[in-house]
PDB file of C-alpha atoms in Angstrom:
ATOM      1  CA  MET A   1      53.692  28.342 167.503  1.00 64.00           C
ATOM      2  CA  THR A   2      51.688  31.875 167.021  1.00 87.00           C
ATOM      3  CA  ILE A   3      54.230  34.870 166.728  1.00 93.00           C
ATOM      4  CA  LYS A   4      52.649  38.369 168.227  1.00 95.00           C
ATOM      5  CA  ALA A   5      56.174  39.876 169.014  1.00 97.00           C
ATOM      6  CA  VAL A   6      60.004  39.594 168.032  1.00 98.00           C
ATOM      7  CA  VAL A   7      61.918  41.045 170.225  1.00 98.00           C
ATOM      8  CA  PHE A   8      65.710  41.856 169.119  1.00 98.00           C
ATOM      9  CA  ASP A   9      68.586  41.970 171.231  1.00 98.00           C
ATOM     10  CA  ALA A  10      70.557  44.711 170.225  1.00 98.00           C
ATOM     11  CA  TYR A  11      74.564  44.801 170.751  1.00 98.00           C
ATOM     12  CA  GLY A  12      76.045  42.118 168.024  1.00 97.00           C
ATOM     13  CA  THR A  13      72.292  41.414 166.601  1.00 98.00           C
ATOM     14  CA  LEU A  14      70.868  44.592 165.109  1.00 98.00           C
ATOM     15  CA  TYR A  15      74.128  46.144 165.517  1.00 98.00           C
ATOM     16  CA  ASP A  16      77.670  45.595 164.573  1.00 97.00           C
ATOM     17  CA  VAL A  17      79.930  46.059 167.524  1.00 97.00           C
ATOM     18  CA  GLN A  18      82.966  45.354 165.170  1.00 96.00           C
ATOM     19  CA  SER A  19      82.009  49.204 163.859  1.00 97.00           C
ATOM     20  CA  VAL A  20      83.738  50.574 167.137  1.00 97.00           C
ATOM     21  CA  ALA A  21      87.694  49.176 165.302  1.00 95.00           C
ATOM     22  CA  ALA A  22      87.066  52.280 162.542  1.00 93.00           C
ATOM     23  CA  VAL A  23      87.599  54.680 166.124  1.00 97.00           C
ATOM     24  CA  THR A  24      89.541  52.969 167.551  1.00 97.00           C
ATOM     25  CA  ASP A  25      92.314  52.033 164.920  1.00 96.00           C
ATOM     26  CA  GLU A  26      91.941  55.992 164.311  1.00 96.00           C
ATOM     27  CA  ALA A  27      93.214  56.881 167.641  1.00 97.00           C
ATOM     28  CA  PHE A  28      95.445  53.963 167.893  1.00 97.00           C
ATOM     29  CA  PRO A  29      96.843  52.957 164.678  1.00 96.00           C
ATOM     30  CA  GLY A  30      97.450  49.340 164.450  1.00 94.00           C
ATOM     31  CA  TYR A  31      96.106  48.292 167.744  1.00 95.00           C
ATOM     32  CA  GLY A  32      92.360  48.886 166.645  1.00 95.00           C
ATOM     33  CA  GLU A  33      91.139  45.005 166.022  1.00 95.00           C
ATOM     34  CA  LEU A  34      92.818  44.302 169.292  1.00 96.00           C
ATOM     35  CA  ILE A  35      91.574  46.884 171.378  1.00 97.00           C
ATOM     36  CA  SER A  36      87.978  46.186 169.714  1.00 97.00           C
ATOM     37  CA  GLN A  37      87.697  42.563 171.107  1.00 96.00           C
ATOM     38  CA  ILE A  38      89.536  42.835 174.197  1.00 97.00           C
ATOM     39  CA  TRP A  39      86.676  45.989 174.588  1.00 97.00           C
ATOM     40  CA  ARG A  40      83.899  43.605 174.210  1.00 97.00           C
ATOM     41  CA  MET A  41      85.208  40.559 175.506  1.00 97.00           C
ATOM     42  CA  LYS A  42      85.599  42.142 179.073  1.00 98.00           C
ATOM     43  CA  GLN A  43      82.385  43.907 178.608  1.00 98.00           C
ATOM     44  CA  LEU A  44      80.695  41.094 178.403  1.00 97.00           C
ATOM     45  CA  GLU A  45      82.959  39.742 181.456  1.00 98.00           C
ATOM     46  CA  TYR A  46      81.954  42.674 183.607  1.00 98.00           C
ATOM     47  CA  THR A  47      78.341  42.026 183.326  1.00 98.00           C
ATOM     48  CA  TRP A  48      78.163  38.852 184.166  1.00 98.00           C
ATOM     49  CA  LEU A  49      80.873  39.224 187.289  1.00 98.00           C
ATOM     50  CA  ARG A  50      78.665  42.521 188.190  1.00 98.00           C
ATOM     51  CA  SER A  51      75.504  40.357 188.475  1.00 98.00           C
ATOM     52  CA  LEU A  52      76.794  37.229 190.175  1.00 98.00           C
ATOM     53  CA  MET A  53      78.664  39.766 192.835  1.00 98.00           C
ATOM     54  CA  GLY A  54      75.452  41.903 193.120  1.00 98.00           C
ATOM     55  CA  ARG A  55      77.265  44.784 192.544  1.00 98.00           C
ATOM     56  CA  TYR A  56      75.452  46.308 189.263  1.00 98.00           C
ATOM     57  CA  GLU A  57      76.389  49.221 187.730  1.00 98.00           C
ATOM     58  CA  ASP A  58      74.467  50.401 184.165  1.00 97.00           C
ATOM     59  CA  PHE A  59      76.128  49.189 180.815  1.00 98.00           C
ATOM     60  CA  SER A  60      77.379  52.855 180.151  1.00 97.00           C
ATOM     61  CA  VAL A  61      80.122  52.384 183.369  1.00 98.00           C
ATOM     62  CA  VAL A  62      80.917  48.954 182.414  1.00 98.00           C
ATOM     63  CA  THR A  63      81.220  50.050 178.856  1.00 98.00           C
ATOM     64  CA  ARG A  64      83.686  52.920 180.386  1.00 98.00           C
ATOM     65  CA  ASP A  65      85.206  50.503 182.473  1.00 98.00           C
ATOM     66  CA  SER A  66      85.983  47.427 180.223  1.00 98.00           C
ATOM     67  CA  LEU A  67      87.228  50.418 177.792  1.00 98.00           C
ATOM     68  CA  ASN A  68      89.868  51.932 180.726  1.00 98.00           C
ATOM     69  CA  PHE A  69      90.838  48.432 181.267  1.00 98.00           C
ATOM     70  CA  THR A  70      91.739  47.123 177.845  1.00 98.00           C
ATOM     71  CA  LEU A  71      93.546  50.622 177.050  1.00 98.00           C
ATOM     72  CA  LYS A  72      95.736  49.975 180.392  1.00 97.00           C
ATOM     73  CA  THR A  73      96.096  46.122 179.598  1.00 96.00           C
ATOM     74  CA  LEU A  74      97.784  47.437 176.327  1.00 97.00           C
ATOM     75  CA  GLY A  75     100.255  50.623 177.963  1.00 97.00           C
ATOM     76  CA  LEU A  76      98.570  52.998 175.913  1.00 97.00           C
ATOM     77  CA  THR A  77      98.156  56.185 176.498  1.00 94.00           C
ATOM     78  CA  PHE A  78      95.329  58.478 175.925  1.00 95.00           C
ATOM     79  CA  ASP A  79      93.628  61.850 177.165  1.00 95.00           C
ATOM     80  CA  ALA A  80      90.032  62.311 178.026  1.00 97.00           C
ATOM     81  CA  ALA A  81      88.728  63.735 174.630  1.00 97.00           C
ATOM     82  CA  VAL A  82      90.495  60.547 173.044  1.00 97.00           C
ATOM     83  CA  PHE A  83      88.396  58.302 175.174  1.00 98.00           C
ATOM     84  CA  GLU A  84      85.254  59.945 174.898  1.00 97.00           C
ATOM     85  CA  ARG A  85      85.672  59.953 171.247  1.00 97.00           C
ATOM     86  CA  ILE A  86      85.763  56.126 171.244  1.00 98.00           C
ATOM     87  CA  MET A  87      83.107  55.737 173.623  1.00 97.00           C
ATOM     88  CA  ASP A  88      80.746  58.069 171.594  1.00 97.00           C
ATOM     89  CA  LYS A  89      81.273  55.213 169.116  1.00 97.00           C
ATOM     90  CA  TYR A  90      78.756  53.583 171.148  1.00 97.00           C
ATOM     91  CA  VAL A  91      75.609  55.590 170.684  1.00 97.00           C
ATOM     92  CA  HIS A  92      76.726  55.166 167.173  1.00 97.00           C
ATOM     93  CA  LEU A  93      77.526  51.563 165.753  1.00 98.00           C
ATOM     94  CA  ASP A  94      76.650  50.730 162.628  1.00 98.00           C
ATOM     95  CA  PRO A  95      73.405  48.388 162.186  1.00 98.00           C
ATOM     96  CA  TYR A  96      74.045  45.748 160.418  1.00 98.00           C
ATOM     97  CA  PRO A  97      73.037  46.103 156.244  1.00 97.00           C
ATOM     98  CA  ASP A  98      69.949  44.310 156.214  1.00 97.00           C
ATOM     99  CA  ALA A  99      68.420  45.307 159.857  1.00 97.00           C
ATOM    100  CA  LYS A 100      65.987  48.156 158.436  1.00 96.00           C
ATOM    101  CA  GLN A 101      64.795  46.145 155.945  1.00 96.00           C
ATOM    102  CA  ALA A 102      64.044  42.741 158.380  1.00 96.00           C
ATOM    103  CA  LEU A 103      62.528  45.150 160.858  1.00 97.00           C
ATOM    104  CA  THR A 104      60.023  46.822 157.957  1.00 96.00           C
ATOM    105  CA  GLY A 105      59.276  43.074 156.757  1.00 96.00           C
ATOM    106  CA  LEU A 106      58.191  41.982 160.079  1.00 96.00           C
ATOM    107  CA  LYS A 107      55.317  44.573 160.310  1.00 88.00           C
ATOM    108  CA  GLY A 108      52.126  43.801 161.710  1.00 90.00           C
ATOM    109  CA  ARG A 109      53.993  41.943 164.909  1.00 95.00           C
ATOM    110  CA  LYS A 110      55.211  43.970 167.833  1.00 97.00           C
ATOM    111  CA  LEU A 111      58.689  44.931 167.413  1.00 98.00           C
ATOM    112  CA  ALA A 112      61.198  45.487 170.560  1.00 98.00           C
ATOM    113  CA  ILE A 113      65.020  45.471 171.497  1.00 98.00           C
ATOM    114  CA  LEU A 114      65.442  44.008 175.303  1.00 98.00           C
ATOM    115  CA  SER A 115      69.178  44.930 175.985  1.00 98.00           C
ATOM    116  CA  ASN A 116      71.777  44.737 178.356  1.00 98.00           C
ATOM    117  CA  GLY A 117      72.569  48.615 177.353  1.00 97.00           C
ATOM    118  CA  SER A 118      71.474  51.843 179.614  1.00 97.00           C
ATOM    119  CA  THR A 119      68.470  53.374 179.173  1.00 97.00           C
ATOM    120  CA  ASP A 120      70.405  56.491 177.595  1.00 96.00           C
ATOM    121  CA  MET A 121      72.584  54.977 175.439  1.00 97.00           C
ATOM    122  CA  LEU A 122      70.431  52.518 173.815  1.00 97.00           C
ATOM    123  CA  ASN A 123      67.700  55.484 173.179  1.00 97.00           C
ATOM    124  CA  ALA A 124      70.222  57.581 171.499  1.00 98.00           C
ATOM    125  CA  LEU A 125      71.560  54.942 169.439  1.00 98.00           C
ATOM    126  CA  VAL A 126      67.906  53.784 168.352  1.00 98.00           C
ATOM    127  CA  ARG A 127      67.631  57.530 167.360  1.00 97.00           C
ATOM    128  CA  ASN A 128      70.825  57.921 166.046  1.00 97.00           C
ATOM    129  CA  THR A 129      70.425  55.426 163.664  1.00 97.00           C
ATOM    130  CA  GLY A 130      66.869  55.646 162.767  1.00 96.00           C
ATOM    131  CA  LEU A 131      64.965  52.520 164.310  1.00 96.00           C
ATOM    132  CA  HIS A 132      63.088  54.387 166.713  1.00 95.00           C
ATOM    133  CA  ALA A 133      60.520  54.772 164.001  1.00 95.00           C
ATOM    134  CA  ILE A 134      60.283  51.389 163.012  1.00 96.00           C
ATOM    135  CA  LEU A 135      60.117  50.078 167.164  1.00 97.00           C
ATOM    136  CA  ASP A 136      57.424  49.704 169.109  1.00 97.00           C
ATOM    137  CA  ALA A 137      60.055  49.461 172.259  1.00 98.00           C
ATOM    138  CA  THR A 138      63.592  49.787 173.857  1.00 98.00           C
ATOM    139  CA  ILE A 139      63.845  48.002 176.585  1.00 98.00           C
ATOM    140  CA  SER A 140      66.402  47.886 178.923  1.00 98.00           C
ATOM    141  CA  ILE A 141      67.273  45.682 181.906  1.00 98.00           C
ATOM    142  CA  ASP A 142      68.458  49.010 183.972  1.00 97.00           C
ATOM    143  CA  SER A 143      65.198  48.238 186.182  1.00 97.00           C
ATOM    144  CA  THR A 144      66.018  44.722 187.624  1.00 98.00           C
ATOM    145  CA  ARG A 145      69.819  45.737 188.211  1.00 98.00           C
ATOM    146  CA  ILE A 146      71.357  42.631 186.893  1.00 98.00           C
ATOM    147  CA  PHE A 147      72.212  41.682 183.616  1.00 98.00           C
ATOM    148  CA  LYS A 148      71.676  39.216 181.228  1.00 98.00           C
ATOM    149  CA  PRO A 149      70.804  36.479 181.292  1.00 98.00           C
ATOM    150  CA  SER A 150      69.217  36.423 184.334  1.00 98.00           C
ATOM    151  CA  PRO A 151      65.900  34.888 183.641  1.00 98.00           C
ATOM    152  CA  ARG A 152      64.892  38.537 185.691  1.00 98.00           C
ATOM    153  CA  THR A 153      65.761  40.605 182.605  1.00 98.00           C
ATOM    154  CA  TYR A 154      63.690  38.432 180.094  1.00 98.00           C
ATOM    155  CA  GLU A 155      60.357  39.063 182.192  1.00 98.00           C
ATOM    156  CA  LEU A 156      60.326  42.779 181.199  1.00 98.00           C
ATOM    157  CA  ILE A 157      59.156  41.401 177.770  1.00 98.00           C
ATOM    158  CA  GLU A 158      55.422  40.246 178.860  1.00 98.00           C
ATOM    159  CA  THR A 159      55.726  43.489 181.222  1.00 98.00           C
ATOM    160  CA  HIS A 160      56.284  45.944 178.662  1.00 98.00           C
ATOM    161  CA  LEU A 161      54.544  44.198 175.633  1.00 98.00           C
ATOM    162  CA  GLY A 162      52.092  42.305 177.187  1.00 97.00           C
ATOM    163  CA  VAL A 163      52.491  39.150 175.578  1.00 97.00           C
ATOM    164  CA  ALA A 164      53.157  35.880 176.801  1.00 97.00           C
ATOM    165  CA  PRO A 165      56.657  34.052 176.203  1.00 97.00           C
ATOM    166  CA  GLN A 166      55.239  31.374 174.139  1.00 96.00           C
ATOM    167  CA  GLU A 167      54.238  34.357 171.491  1.00 96.00           C
ATOM    168  CA  VAL A 168      57.647  35.880 171.943  1.00 98.00           C
ATOM    169  CA  LEU A 169      60.233  35.168 168.972  1.00 98.00           C
ATOM    170  CA  PHE A 170      63.486  36.701 170.607  1.00 98.00           C
ATOM    171  CA  VAL A 171      66.066  37.156 168.297  1.00 98.00           C
ATOM    172  CA  SER A 172      70.259  37.026 169.408  1.00 98.00           C
ATOM    173  CA  SER A 173      73.427  36.341 167.775  1.00 98.00           C
ATOM    174  CA  ASN A 174      75.248  36.365 171.037  1.00 98.00           C
ATOM    175  CA  PRO A 175      75.156  32.409 172.162  1.00 97.00           C
ATOM    176  CA  PHE A 176      74.584  33.174 176.053  1.00 97.00           C
ATOM    177  CA  ASP A 177      71.765  35.501 175.252  1.00 98.00           C
ATOM    178  CA  ALA A 178      70.025  32.966 172.915  1.00 98.00           C
ATOM    179  CA  CYS A 179      70.380  30.325 175.515  1.00 98.00           C
ATOM    180  CA  GLY A 180      69.151  32.465 178.490  1.00 98.00           C
ATOM    181  CA  ALA A 181      65.864  33.069 176.360  1.00 98.00           C
ATOM    182  CA  LYS A 182      65.787  29.459 175.916  1.00 98.00           C
ATOM    183  CA  SER A 183      65.987  28.467 179.295  1.00 98.00           C
ATOM    184  CA  PHE A 184      63.760  31.131 180.535  1.00 98.00           C
ATOM    185  CA  GLY A 185      61.239  29.883 177.896  1.00 97.00           C
ATOM    186  CA  LEU A 186      60.901  32.111 174.599  1.00 98.00           C
ATOM    187  CA  ASN A 187      61.023  30.766 171.082  1.00 97.00           C
ATOM    188  CA  VAL A 188      64.651  32.066 170.127  1.00 98.00           C
ATOM    189  CA  ALA A 189      66.114  32.586 166.698  1.00 98.00           C
ATOM    190  CA  TRP A 190      70.090  32.773 167.167  1.00 98.00           C
ATOM    191  CA  ILE A 191      71.632  34.594 164.072  1.00 98.00           C
ATOM    192  CA  GLU A 192      74.676  31.856 163.188  1.00 97.00           C
ATOM    193  CA  ARG A 193      77.050  34.521 161.916  1.00 96.00           C
ATOM    194  CA  VAL A 194      80.145  32.717 161.828  1.00 94.00           C
ATOM    195  CA  THR A 195      79.723  28.460 161.354  1.00 94.00           C
ATOM    196  CA  PRO A 196      82.462  26.268 162.853  1.00 93.00           C
ATOM    197  CA  GLN A 197      83.534  25.488 158.924  1.00 94.00           C
ATOM    198  CA  ALA A 198      83.187  28.880 158.638  1.00 92.00           C
ATOM    199  CA  MET A 199      85.839  29.275 161.653  1.00 91.00           C
ATOM    200  CA  ALA A 200      88.202  26.204 160.354  1.00 92.00           C
ATOM    201  CA  ALA A 201      88.470  27.552 156.830  1.00 91.00           C
ATOM    202  CA  GLU A 202      89.600  30.983 158.082  1.00 89.00           C
ATOM    203  CA  LEU A 203      92.414  28.967 160.609  1.00 89.00           C
ATOM    204  CA  ALA A 204      93.372  26.492 158.413  1.00 90.00           C
ATOM    205  CA  GLY A 205      97.248  27.302 157.488  1.00 79.00           C
ATOM    206  CA  ALA A 206      96.875  30.526 159.650  1.00 77.00           C
ATOM    207  CA  SER A 207     100.354  31.486 161.311  1.00 81.00           C
ATOM    208  CA  LEU A 208      99.003  33.544 163.652  1.00 83.00           C
ATOM    209  CA  VAL A 209      95.574  33.708 165.430  1.00 86.00           C
ATOM    210  CA  ARG A 210      94.279  37.413 164.474  1.00 90.00           C
ATOM    211  CA  PRO A 211      92.305  38.729 167.764  1.00 93.00           C
ATOM    212  CA  LEU A 212      88.692  38.984 165.353  1.00 92.00           C
ATOM    213  CA  ALA A 213      89.335  35.227 165.124  1.00 91.00           C
ATOM    214  CA  MET A 214      89.673  34.412 168.230  1.00 90.00           C
ATOM    215  CA  PHE A 215      86.329  36.734 169.567  1.00 93.00           C
ATOM    216  CA  LYS A 216      84.489  34.784 166.585  1.00 93.00           C
ATOM    217  CA  ALA A 217      85.803  31.376 168.506  1.00 91.00           C
ATOM    218  CA  MET A 218      85.227  32.449 172.045  1.00 92.00           C
ATOM    219  CA  ARG A 219      82.052  34.572 171.630  1.00 93.00           C
ATOM    220  CA  MET A 220      80.000  33.652 168.697  1.00 93.00           C
ATOM    221  CA  GLN A 221      79.743  29.684 168.506  1.00 95.00           C
ATOM    222  CA  MET A 222      76.738  28.011 170.501  1.00 95.00           C
ATOM    223  CA  ASP A 223      77.492  27.248 173.815  1.00 94.00           C
ATOM    224  CA  GLU A 224      77.311  23.400 175.837  1.00 94.00           C
ATOM    225  CA  TYR A 225      74.055  24.047 178.178  1.00 94.00           C
ATOM    226  CA  GLY A 226      72.433  21.524 176.490  1.00 95.00           C
ATOM    227  CA  LEU A 227      70.270  24.404 175.297  1.00 96.00           C
ATOM    228  CA  GLU A 228      69.221  24.528 171.529  1.00 94.00           C
ATOM    229  CA  PRO A 229      67.650  27.059 169.853  1.00 97.00           C
ATOM    230  CA  ASP A 230      64.324  26.381 168.297  1.00 96.00           C
ATOM    231  CA  TYR A 231      65.872  28.462 164.413  1.00 96.00           C
ATOM    232  CA  ARG A 232      69.840  28.801 163.471  1.00 97.00           C
ATOM    233  CA  ILE A 233      69.748  31.484 160.797  1.00 97.00           C
ATOM    234  CA  GLY A 234      72.394  33.297 158.540  1.00 97.00           C
ATOM    235  CA  ALA A 235      71.303  36.699 158.652  1.00 97.00           C
ATOM    236  CA  LEU A 236      68.316  39.395 159.939  1.00 97.00           C
ATOM    237  CA  ALA A 237      66.820  38.754 156.458  1.00 97.00           C
ATOM    238  CA  ASP A 238      65.926  35.586 156.794  1.00 96.00           C
ATOM    239  CA  LEU A 239      63.367  36.665 159.282  1.00 96.00           C
ATOM    240  CA  PRO A 240      60.558  37.437 157.636  1.00 95.00           C
ATOM    241  CA  GLY A 241      60.062  34.360 156.210  1.00 93.00           C
ATOM    242  CA  LEU A 242      60.637  32.682 159.235  1.00 94.00           C
ATOM    243  CA  VAL A 243      57.713  34.316 160.718  1.00 92.00           C
ATOM    244  CA  THR A 244      55.789  34.385 158.021  1.00 87.00           C
ATOM    245  CA  ALA A 245      55.900  30.433 158.103  1.00 84.00           C
ATOM    246  CA  HIS A 246      54.428  31.278 162.196  1.00 73.00           C
ATOM    247  CA  PRO A 247      51.063  33.616 161.753  1.00 64.00           C
TER     248      PRO A 247
END
């Protein structure tokens, strides 16, 4: 295998979606973690359901709708200013601490993001966090009007980068995305940030399961689709060594 391009998912892979908890807890003390987990789970669910129903709206709309659902479901009152302050965090998400160094260590290959994020959201996020200076392309699925893991979304990699699927390493920490990319025919590195052993240790003896633990169990464990990633890594920092081994 020769790797000519390394393509990353954005949300949950390069950027920590859990970093929204600081602003949600500031707006609604004591509810921050619960809001963050319901919001993210509904956000993903809405992408899948809209794709199945053929009722596409871009990721900014999906993100607003899922936040609105979450706050209403929890019976929380809010005004437009509070809502917009929370939403704004999605264009200022915290990159994972090893993101920039990992990208820098992959120089010499084409580097890109392929994300469900809308074009404006992604461009703002990448610019606000300084990754625009390292990436060759930031690709939104907007043009396909369907969300990952539709095969049509992964076709955008070759369209934009001119690199064949077998020469691409796709990197995601989201199991649904890793499986979708593998099903399409890409080489896949899945970032396993939470192992089953870590889950067992976290839940051992717990009298109450925290919302974050539930999210880890539902959205951060490899799914049973009969598809396995080519590589399992623990962090973005592992990527330069992996790619160097496949010149």
